[in-house]
Coordinates of N, CA and C in Angstrom, one line a residue:
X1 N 0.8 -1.2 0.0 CA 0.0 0.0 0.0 C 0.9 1.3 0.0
X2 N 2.2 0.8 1.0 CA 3.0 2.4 0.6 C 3.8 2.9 -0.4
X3 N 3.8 1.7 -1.2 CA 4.3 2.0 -2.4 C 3.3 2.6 -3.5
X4 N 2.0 2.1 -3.4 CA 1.0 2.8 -4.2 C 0.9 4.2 -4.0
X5 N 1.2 4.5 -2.5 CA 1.0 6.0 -2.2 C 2.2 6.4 -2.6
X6 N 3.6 6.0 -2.3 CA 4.1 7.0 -3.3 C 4.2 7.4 -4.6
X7 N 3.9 5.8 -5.8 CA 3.6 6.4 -7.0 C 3.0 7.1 -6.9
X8 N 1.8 7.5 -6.2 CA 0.5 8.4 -6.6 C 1.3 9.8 -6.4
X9 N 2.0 9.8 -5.3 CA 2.5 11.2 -4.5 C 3.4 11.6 -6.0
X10 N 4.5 10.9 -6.7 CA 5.3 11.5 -7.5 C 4.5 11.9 -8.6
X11 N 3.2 10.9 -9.5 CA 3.1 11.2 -10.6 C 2.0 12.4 -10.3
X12 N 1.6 12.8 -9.3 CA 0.7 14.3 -8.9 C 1.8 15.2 -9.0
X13 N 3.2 15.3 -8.4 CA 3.8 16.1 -8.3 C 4.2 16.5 -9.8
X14 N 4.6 15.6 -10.3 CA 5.6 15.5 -11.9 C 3.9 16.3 -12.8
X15 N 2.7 15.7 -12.8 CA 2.0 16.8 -13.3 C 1.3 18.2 -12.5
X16 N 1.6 18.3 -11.8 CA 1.8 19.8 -11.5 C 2.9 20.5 -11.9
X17 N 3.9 19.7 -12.0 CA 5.2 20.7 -12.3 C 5.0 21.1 -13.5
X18 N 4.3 19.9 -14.9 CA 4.1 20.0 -16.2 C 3.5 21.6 -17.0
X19 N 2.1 21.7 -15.9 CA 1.6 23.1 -16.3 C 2.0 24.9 -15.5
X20 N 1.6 25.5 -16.0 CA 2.0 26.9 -15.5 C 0.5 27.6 -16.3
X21 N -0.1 28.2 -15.4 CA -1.7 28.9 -16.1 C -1.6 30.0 -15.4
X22 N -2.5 30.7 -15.9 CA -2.9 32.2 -15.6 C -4.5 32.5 -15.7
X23 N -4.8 32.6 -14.6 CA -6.7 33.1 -14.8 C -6.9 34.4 -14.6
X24 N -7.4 35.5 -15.4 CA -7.3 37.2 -15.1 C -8.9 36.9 -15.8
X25 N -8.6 38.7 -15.1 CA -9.4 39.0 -15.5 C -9.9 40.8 -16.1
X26 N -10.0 41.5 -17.0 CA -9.7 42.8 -17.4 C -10.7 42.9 -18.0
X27 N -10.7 44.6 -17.9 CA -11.8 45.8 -18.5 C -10.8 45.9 -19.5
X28 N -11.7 46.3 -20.8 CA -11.0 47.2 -21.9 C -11.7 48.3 -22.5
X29 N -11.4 49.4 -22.0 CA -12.2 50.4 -22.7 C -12.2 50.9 -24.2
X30 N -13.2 52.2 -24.6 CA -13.6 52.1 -25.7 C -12.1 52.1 -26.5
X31 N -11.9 51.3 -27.6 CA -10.6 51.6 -28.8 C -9.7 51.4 -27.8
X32 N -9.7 50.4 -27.0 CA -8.4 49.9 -26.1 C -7.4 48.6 -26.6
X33 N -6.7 48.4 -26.6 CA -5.7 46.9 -27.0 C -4.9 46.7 -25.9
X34 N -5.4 45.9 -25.1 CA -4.5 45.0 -23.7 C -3.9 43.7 -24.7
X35 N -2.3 43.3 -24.6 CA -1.4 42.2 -25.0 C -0.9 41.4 -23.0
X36 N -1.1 40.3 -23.1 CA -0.9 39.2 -22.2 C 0.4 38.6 -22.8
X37 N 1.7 38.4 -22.0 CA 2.4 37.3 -22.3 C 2.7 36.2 -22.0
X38 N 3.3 35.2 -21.9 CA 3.8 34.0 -21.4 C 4.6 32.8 -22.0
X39 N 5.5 32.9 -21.2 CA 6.7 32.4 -21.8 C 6.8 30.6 -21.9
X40 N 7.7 30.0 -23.3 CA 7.3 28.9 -23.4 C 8.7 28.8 -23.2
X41 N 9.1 27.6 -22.5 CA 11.0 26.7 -22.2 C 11.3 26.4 -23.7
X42 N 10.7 25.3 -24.1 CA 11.1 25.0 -25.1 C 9.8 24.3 -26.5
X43 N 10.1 23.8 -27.7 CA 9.4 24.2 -28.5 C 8.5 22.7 -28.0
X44 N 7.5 22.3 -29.1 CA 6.6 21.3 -28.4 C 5.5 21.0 -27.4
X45 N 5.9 22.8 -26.4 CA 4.6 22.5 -25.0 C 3.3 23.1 -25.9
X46 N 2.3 22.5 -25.2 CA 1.1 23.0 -25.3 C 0.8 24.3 -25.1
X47 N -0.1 25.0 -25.8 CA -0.5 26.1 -25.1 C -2.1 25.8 -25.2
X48 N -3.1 26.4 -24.3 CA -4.0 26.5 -23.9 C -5.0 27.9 -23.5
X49 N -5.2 28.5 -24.2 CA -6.1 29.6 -24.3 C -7.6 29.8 -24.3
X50 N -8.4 30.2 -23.3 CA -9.4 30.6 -23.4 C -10.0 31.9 -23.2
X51 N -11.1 32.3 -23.2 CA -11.7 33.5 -23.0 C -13.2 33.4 -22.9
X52 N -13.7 34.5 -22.4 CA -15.3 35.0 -22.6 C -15.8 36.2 -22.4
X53 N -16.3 37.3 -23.2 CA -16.3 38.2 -22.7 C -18.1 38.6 -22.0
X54 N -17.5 38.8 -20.5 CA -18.7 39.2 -19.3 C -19.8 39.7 -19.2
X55 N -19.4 40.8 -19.8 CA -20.1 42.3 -20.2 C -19.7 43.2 -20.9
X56 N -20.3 43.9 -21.2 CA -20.6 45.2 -22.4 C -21.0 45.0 -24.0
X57 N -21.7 45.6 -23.8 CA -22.2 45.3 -25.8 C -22.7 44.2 -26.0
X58 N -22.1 43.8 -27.1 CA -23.1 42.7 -27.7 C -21.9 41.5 -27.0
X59 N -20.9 41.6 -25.8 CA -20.4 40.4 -25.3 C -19.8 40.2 -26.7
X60 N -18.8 40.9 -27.6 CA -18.0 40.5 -28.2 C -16.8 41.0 -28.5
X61 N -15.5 40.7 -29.0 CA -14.1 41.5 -29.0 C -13.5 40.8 -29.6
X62 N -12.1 41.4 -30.3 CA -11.5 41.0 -31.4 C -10.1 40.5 -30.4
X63 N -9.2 39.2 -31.1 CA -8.4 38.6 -30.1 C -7.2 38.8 -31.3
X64 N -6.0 38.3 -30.6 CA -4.8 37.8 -31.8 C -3.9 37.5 -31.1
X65 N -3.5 36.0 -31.6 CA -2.7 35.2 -30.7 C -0.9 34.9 -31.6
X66 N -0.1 35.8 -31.0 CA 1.7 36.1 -32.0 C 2.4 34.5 -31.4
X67 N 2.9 34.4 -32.0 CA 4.4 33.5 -31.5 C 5.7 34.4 -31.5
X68 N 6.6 34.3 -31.2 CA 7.8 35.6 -30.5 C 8.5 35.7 -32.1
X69 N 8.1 35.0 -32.9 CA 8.3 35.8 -34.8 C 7.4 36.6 -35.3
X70 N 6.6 36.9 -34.2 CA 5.6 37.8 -34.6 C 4.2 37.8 -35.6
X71 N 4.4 36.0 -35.4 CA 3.2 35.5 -36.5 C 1.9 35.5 -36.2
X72 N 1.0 35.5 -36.8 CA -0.3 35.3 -36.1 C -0.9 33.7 -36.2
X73 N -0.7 33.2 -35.0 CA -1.2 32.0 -35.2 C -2.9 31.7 -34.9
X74 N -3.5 32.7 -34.2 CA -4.8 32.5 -34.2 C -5.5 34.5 -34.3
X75 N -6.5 34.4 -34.5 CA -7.4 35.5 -34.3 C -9.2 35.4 -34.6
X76 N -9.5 36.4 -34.3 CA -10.9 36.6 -34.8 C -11.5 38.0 -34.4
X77 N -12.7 38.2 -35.2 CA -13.3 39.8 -34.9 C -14.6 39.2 -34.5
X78 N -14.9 40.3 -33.3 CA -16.4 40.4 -32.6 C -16.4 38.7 -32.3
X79 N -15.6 38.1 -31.9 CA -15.8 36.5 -31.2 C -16.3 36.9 -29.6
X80 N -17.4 36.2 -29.3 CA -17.7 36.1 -27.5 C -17.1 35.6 -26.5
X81 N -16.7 34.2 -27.1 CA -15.9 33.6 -26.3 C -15.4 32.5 -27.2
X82 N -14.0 31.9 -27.1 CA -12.9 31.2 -27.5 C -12.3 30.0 -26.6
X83 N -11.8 29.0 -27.1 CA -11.5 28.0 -26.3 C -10.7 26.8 -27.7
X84 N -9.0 27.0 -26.9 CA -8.1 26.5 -28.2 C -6.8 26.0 -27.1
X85 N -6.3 25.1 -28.0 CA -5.0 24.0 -27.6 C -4.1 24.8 -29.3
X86 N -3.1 24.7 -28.9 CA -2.3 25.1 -29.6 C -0.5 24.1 -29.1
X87 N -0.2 24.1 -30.2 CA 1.4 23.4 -30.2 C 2.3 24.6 -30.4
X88 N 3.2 24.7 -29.7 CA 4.3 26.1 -29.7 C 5.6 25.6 -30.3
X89 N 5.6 25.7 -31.2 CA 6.6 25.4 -32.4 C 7.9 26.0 -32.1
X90 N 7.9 27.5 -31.4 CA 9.2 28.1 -31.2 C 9.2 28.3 -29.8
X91 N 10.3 28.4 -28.9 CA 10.6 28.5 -27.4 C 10.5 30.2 -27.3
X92 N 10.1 30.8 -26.4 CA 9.9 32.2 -26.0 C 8.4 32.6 -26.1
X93 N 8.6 34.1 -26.3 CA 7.4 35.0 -25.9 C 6.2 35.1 -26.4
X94 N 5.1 34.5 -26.2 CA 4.1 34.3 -26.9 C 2.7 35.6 -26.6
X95 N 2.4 36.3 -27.4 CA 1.6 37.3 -26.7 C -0.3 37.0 -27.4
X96 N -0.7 37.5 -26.0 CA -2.1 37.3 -26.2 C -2.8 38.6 -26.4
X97 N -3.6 38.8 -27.3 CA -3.9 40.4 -27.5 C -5.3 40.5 -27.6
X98 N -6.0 41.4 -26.8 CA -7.3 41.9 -27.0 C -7.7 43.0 -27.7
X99 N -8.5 43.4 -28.6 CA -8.8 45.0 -28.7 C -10.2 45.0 -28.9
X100 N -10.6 46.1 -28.5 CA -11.8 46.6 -28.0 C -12.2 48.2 -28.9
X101 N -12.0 47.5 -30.0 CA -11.6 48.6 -31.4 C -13.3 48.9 -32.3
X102 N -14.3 48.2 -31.7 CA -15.1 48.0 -32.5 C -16.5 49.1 -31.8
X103 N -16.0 49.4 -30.5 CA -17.3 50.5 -29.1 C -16.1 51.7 -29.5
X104 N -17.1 52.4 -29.2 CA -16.8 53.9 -29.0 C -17.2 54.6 -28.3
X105 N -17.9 53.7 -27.0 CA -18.4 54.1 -25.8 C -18.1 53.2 -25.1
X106 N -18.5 51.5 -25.3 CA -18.6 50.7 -23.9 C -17.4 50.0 -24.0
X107 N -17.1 49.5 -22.6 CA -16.5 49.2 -22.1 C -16.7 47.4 -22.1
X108 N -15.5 46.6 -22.3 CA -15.8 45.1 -21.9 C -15.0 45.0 -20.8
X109 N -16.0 43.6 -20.4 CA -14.9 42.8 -19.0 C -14.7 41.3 -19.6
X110 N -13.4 41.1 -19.8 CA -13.2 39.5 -20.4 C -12.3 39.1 -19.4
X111 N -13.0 37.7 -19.3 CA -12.1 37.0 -18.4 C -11.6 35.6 -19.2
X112 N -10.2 35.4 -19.0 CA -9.6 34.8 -20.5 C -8.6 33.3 -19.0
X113 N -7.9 32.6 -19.8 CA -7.4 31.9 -19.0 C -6.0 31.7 -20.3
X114 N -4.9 31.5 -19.8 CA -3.9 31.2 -20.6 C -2.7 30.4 -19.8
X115 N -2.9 29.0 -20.3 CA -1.7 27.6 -20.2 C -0.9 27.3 -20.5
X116 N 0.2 27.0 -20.4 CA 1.5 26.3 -21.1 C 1.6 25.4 -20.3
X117 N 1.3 24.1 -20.9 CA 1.7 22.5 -20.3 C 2.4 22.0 -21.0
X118 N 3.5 21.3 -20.7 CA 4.6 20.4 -21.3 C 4.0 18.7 -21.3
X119 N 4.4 18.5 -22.7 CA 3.6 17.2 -23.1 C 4.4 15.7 -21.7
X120 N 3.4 15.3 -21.0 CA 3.8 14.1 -20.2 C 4.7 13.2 -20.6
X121 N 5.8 13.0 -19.8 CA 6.7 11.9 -20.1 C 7.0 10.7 -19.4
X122 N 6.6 9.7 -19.3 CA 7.1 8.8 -18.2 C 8.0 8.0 -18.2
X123 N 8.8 8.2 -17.1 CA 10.2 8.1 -16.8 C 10.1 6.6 -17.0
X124 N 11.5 6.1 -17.5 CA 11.4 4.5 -17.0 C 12.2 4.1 -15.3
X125 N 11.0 3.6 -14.5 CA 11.2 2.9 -13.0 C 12.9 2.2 -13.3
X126 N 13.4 2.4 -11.9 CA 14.8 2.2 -11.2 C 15.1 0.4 -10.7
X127 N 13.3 0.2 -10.2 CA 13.4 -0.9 -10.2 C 12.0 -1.3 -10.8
X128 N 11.9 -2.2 -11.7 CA 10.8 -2.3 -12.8 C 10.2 -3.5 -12.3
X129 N 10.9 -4.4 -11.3 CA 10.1 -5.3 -10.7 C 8.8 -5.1 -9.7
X130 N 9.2 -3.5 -9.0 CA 8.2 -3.5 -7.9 C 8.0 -2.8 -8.3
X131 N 7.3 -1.1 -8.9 CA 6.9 -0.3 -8.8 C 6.3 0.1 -10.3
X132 N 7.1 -0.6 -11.6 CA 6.4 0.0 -12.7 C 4.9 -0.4 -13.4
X133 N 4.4 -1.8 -12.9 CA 3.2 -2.0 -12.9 C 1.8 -1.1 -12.4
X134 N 2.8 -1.1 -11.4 CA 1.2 -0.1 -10.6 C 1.8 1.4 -10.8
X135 N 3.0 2.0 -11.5 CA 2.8 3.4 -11.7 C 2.0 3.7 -12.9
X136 N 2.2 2.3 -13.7 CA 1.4 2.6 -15.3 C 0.2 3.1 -14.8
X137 N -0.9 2.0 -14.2 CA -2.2 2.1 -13.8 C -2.5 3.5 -13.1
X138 N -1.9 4.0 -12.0 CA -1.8 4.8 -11.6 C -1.8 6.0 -12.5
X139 N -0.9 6.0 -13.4 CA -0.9 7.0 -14.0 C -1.7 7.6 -14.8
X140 N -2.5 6.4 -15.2 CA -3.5 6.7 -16.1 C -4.9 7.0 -15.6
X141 N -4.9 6.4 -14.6 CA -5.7 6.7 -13.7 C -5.2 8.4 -13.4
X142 N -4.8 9.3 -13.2 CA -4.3 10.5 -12.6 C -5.1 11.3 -13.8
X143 N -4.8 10.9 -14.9 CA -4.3 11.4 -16.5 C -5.9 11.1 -16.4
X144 N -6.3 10.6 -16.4 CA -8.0 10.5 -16.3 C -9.0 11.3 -15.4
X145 N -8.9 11.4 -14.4 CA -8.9 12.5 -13.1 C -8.8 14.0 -13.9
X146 N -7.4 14.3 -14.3 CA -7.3 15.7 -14.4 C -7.9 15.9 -16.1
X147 N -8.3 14.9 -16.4 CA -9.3 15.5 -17.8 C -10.5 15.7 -17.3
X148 N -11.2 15.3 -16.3 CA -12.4 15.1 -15.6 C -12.4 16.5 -15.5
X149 N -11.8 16.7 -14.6 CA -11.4 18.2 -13.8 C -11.5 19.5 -14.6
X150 N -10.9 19.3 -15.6 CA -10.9 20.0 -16.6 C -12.3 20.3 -17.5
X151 N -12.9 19.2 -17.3 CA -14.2 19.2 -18.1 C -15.0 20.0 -17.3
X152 N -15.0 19.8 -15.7 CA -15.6 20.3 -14.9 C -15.4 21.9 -14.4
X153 N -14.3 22.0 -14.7 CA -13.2 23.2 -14.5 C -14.4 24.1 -15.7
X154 N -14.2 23.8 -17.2 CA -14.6 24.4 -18.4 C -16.6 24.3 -18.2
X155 N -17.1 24.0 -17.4 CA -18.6 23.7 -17.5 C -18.7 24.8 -16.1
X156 N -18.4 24.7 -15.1 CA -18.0 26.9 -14.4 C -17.3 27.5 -15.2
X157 N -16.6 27.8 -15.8 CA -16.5 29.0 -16.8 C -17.6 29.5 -17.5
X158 N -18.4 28.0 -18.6 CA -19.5 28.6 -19.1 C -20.7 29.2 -18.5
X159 N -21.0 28.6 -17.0 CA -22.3 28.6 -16.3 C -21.8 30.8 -15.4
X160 N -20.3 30.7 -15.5 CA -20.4 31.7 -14.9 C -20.5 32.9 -15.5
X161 N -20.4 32.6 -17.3 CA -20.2 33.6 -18.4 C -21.5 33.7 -18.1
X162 N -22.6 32.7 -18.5 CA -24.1 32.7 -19.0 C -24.4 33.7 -17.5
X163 N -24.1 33.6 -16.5 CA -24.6 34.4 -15.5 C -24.3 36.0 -15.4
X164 N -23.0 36.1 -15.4 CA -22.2 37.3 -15.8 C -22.9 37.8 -16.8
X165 N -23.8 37.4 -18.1 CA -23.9 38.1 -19.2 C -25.7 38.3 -18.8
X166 N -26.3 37.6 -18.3 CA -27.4 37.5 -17.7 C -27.3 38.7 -16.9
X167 N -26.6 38.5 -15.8 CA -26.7 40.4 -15.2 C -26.8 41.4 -16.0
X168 N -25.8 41.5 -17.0 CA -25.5 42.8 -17.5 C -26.8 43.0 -18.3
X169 N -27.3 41.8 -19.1 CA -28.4 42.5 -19.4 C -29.5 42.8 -18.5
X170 N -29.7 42.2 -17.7 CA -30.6 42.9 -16.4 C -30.7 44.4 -16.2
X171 N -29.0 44.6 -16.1 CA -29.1 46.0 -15.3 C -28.8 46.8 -16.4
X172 N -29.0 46.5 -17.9 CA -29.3 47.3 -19.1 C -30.6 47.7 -19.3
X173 N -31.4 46.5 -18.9 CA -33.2 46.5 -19.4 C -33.0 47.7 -18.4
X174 N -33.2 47.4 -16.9 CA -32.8 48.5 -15.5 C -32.9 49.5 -16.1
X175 N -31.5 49.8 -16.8 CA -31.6 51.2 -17.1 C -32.3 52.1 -17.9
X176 N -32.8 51.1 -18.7 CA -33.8 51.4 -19.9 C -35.1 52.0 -19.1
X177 N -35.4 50.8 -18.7 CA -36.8 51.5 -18.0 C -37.0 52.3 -16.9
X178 N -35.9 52.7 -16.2 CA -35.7 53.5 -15.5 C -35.5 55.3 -16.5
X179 N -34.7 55.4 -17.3 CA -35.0 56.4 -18.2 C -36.3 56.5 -18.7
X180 N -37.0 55.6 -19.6 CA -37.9 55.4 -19.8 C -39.4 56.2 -19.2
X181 N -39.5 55.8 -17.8 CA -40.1 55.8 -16.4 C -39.9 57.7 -16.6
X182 N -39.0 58.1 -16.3 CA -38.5 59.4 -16.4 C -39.0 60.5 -17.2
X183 N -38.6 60.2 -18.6 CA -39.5 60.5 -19.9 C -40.8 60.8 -19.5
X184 N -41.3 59.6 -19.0 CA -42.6 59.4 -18.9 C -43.3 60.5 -18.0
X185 N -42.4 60.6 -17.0 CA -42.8 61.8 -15.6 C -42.9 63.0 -16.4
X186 N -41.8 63.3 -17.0 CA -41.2 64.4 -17.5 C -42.8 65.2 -18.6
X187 N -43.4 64.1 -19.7 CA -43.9 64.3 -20.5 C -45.6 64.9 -19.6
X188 N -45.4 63.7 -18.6 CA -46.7 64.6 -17.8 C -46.8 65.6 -17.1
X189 N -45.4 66.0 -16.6 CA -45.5 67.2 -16.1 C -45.7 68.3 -17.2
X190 N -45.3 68.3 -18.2 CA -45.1 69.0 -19.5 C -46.0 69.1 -20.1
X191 N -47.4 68.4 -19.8 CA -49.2 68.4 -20.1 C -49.5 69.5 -19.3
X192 N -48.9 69.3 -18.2 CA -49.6 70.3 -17.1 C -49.2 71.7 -17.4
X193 N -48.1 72.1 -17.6 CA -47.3 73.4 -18.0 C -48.5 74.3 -18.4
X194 N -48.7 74.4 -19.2 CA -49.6 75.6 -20.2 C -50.6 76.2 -18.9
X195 N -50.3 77.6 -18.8 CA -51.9 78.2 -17.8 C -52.5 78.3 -18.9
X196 N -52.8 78.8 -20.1 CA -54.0 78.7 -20.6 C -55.0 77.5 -20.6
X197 N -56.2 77.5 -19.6 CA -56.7 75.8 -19.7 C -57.5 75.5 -20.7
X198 N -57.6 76.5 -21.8 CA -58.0 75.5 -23.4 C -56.6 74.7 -24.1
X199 N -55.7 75.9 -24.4 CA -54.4 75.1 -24.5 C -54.1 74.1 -24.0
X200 N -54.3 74.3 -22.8 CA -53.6 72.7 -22.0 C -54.7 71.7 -22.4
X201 N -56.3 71.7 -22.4 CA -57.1 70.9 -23.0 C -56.8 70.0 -24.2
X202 N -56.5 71.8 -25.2 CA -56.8 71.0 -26.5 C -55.2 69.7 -26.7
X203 N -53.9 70.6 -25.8 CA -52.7 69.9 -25.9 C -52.7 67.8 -25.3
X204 N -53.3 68.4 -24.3 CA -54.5 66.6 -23.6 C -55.2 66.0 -24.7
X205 N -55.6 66.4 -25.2 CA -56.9 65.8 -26.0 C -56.0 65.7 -27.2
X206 N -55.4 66.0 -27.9 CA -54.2 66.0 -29.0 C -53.2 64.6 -28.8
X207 N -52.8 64.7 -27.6 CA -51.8 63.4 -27.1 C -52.8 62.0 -26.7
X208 N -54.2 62.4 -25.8 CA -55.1 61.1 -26.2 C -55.5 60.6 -27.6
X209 N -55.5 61.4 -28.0 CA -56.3 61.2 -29.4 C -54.6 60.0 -30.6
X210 N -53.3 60.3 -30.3 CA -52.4 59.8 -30.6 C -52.8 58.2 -30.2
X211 N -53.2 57.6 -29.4 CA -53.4 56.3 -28.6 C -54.1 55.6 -29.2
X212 N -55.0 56.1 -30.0 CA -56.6 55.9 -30.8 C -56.1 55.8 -32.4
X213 N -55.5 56.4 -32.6 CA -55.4 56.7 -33.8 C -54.5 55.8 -34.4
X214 N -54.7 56.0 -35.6 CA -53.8 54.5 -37.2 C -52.1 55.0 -36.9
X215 N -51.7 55.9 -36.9 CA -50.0 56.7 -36.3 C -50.2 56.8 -35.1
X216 N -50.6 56.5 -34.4 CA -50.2 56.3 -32.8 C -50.1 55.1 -31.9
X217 N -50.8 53.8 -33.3 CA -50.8 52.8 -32.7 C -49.8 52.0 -32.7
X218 N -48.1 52.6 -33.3 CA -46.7 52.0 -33.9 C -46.0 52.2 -32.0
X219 N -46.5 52.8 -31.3 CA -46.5 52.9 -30.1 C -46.7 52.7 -28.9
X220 N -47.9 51.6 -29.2 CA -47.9 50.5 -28.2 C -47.0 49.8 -27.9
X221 N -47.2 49.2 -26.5 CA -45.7 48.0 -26.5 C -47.1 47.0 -26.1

């Protein structure tokens, strides 16, 4: 049994050491371009990129993903949300870039995730009589686990976008009808205005009469 525990204990540690992630999270205001870096050892690791954007607008933003030659290996315009595995062909600086080139007023919140995991290697056991049987099992067993996790990891991301984006439009309709509401005060105190009380009659009876009528009925909700 203590030998099971310590395969288990090294091949946990050996994949944690594998990945290095980043979970942020940023505003970009109107005609804004935020760049994220992260650096790769050597050529061959994974990279792993996601995004979603939270709030503002139509919940959409333009991305573009360089390798340190300055290539574009991935992009897109007005995308919501993104979710990509990528192979990093060259060792160094990889940059992740947002722009928010498309509002001229609002503001977005994207919350992105960005990975570099080095592809698993398993070492060959020291002594192959006792311990390489059950590190196989084990291992794969692990390797099974942290796909799980991942799955489960990626299904709160989405439930927290859908909710995130759920608010904002809430407290959009909010504002709507709260203006709206306002107008509405505004227009009746504005009936009232006139001391002449035929003017103000005939001005009443003018605005009822809009309610009734073939052009006033584009106005109903």
């Amino acid at each position: 049994m203590t030998v099971h525990w310590l395969a288990l204990l090294l091949a946990l540690l050996a994949l944690a050491a594998t990945v290095d992630a980043s979970a942020l999270t940023t505003a970009l205001a109107a005609n804004e371009r935020l760049c994220f870096y992260a650096d790769v050892d050597k050529a061959g690791e994974k990279i792993g990129f996601y995004f979603a954007v939270q709030s503002g607008g139509s919940f959409d933003i333009d991305f573009e993903v360089k390798d340190p030659n300055e290539k574009v290996l991935l992009d897109g315009v007005r995308e919501r949300q993104g979710d990509y595995v990528l192979t990093a062909n060259t060792a160094g600086e990889y940059a992740f870039c947002f722009e928010n080139d498309m509002s001229t007023l609002t503001e977005k919140l994207v919350d992105f995730d960005i990975m570099v995991e080095s592809e698993p290697r398993r070492a060959a056991s020291a002594q192959p009589g006792q311990i390489s049987e059950h590190t196989s099992s084990l291992e794969e067993s692990i390797f099974r686990l942290n796909g799980m996790l991942l799955n489960v990891k990626r299904m709160q991301k989405h439930f927290h976008t859908r909710e995130n984006r759920g608010f904002s439009i809430v407290k959009s309709t909010q504002g709507r009808l709260y203006w709206y509401a306002i107008l509405e005060t505004l227009a009746v105190i504005g009936m009232a205005i006139p001391t002449d009380a035929s003017l103000r009659n005939s001005f009443q009876v003018y605005v009822l009469q809009t309610f009734f009528t073939k052009t006033g009925r584009r106005y109903k909700v």
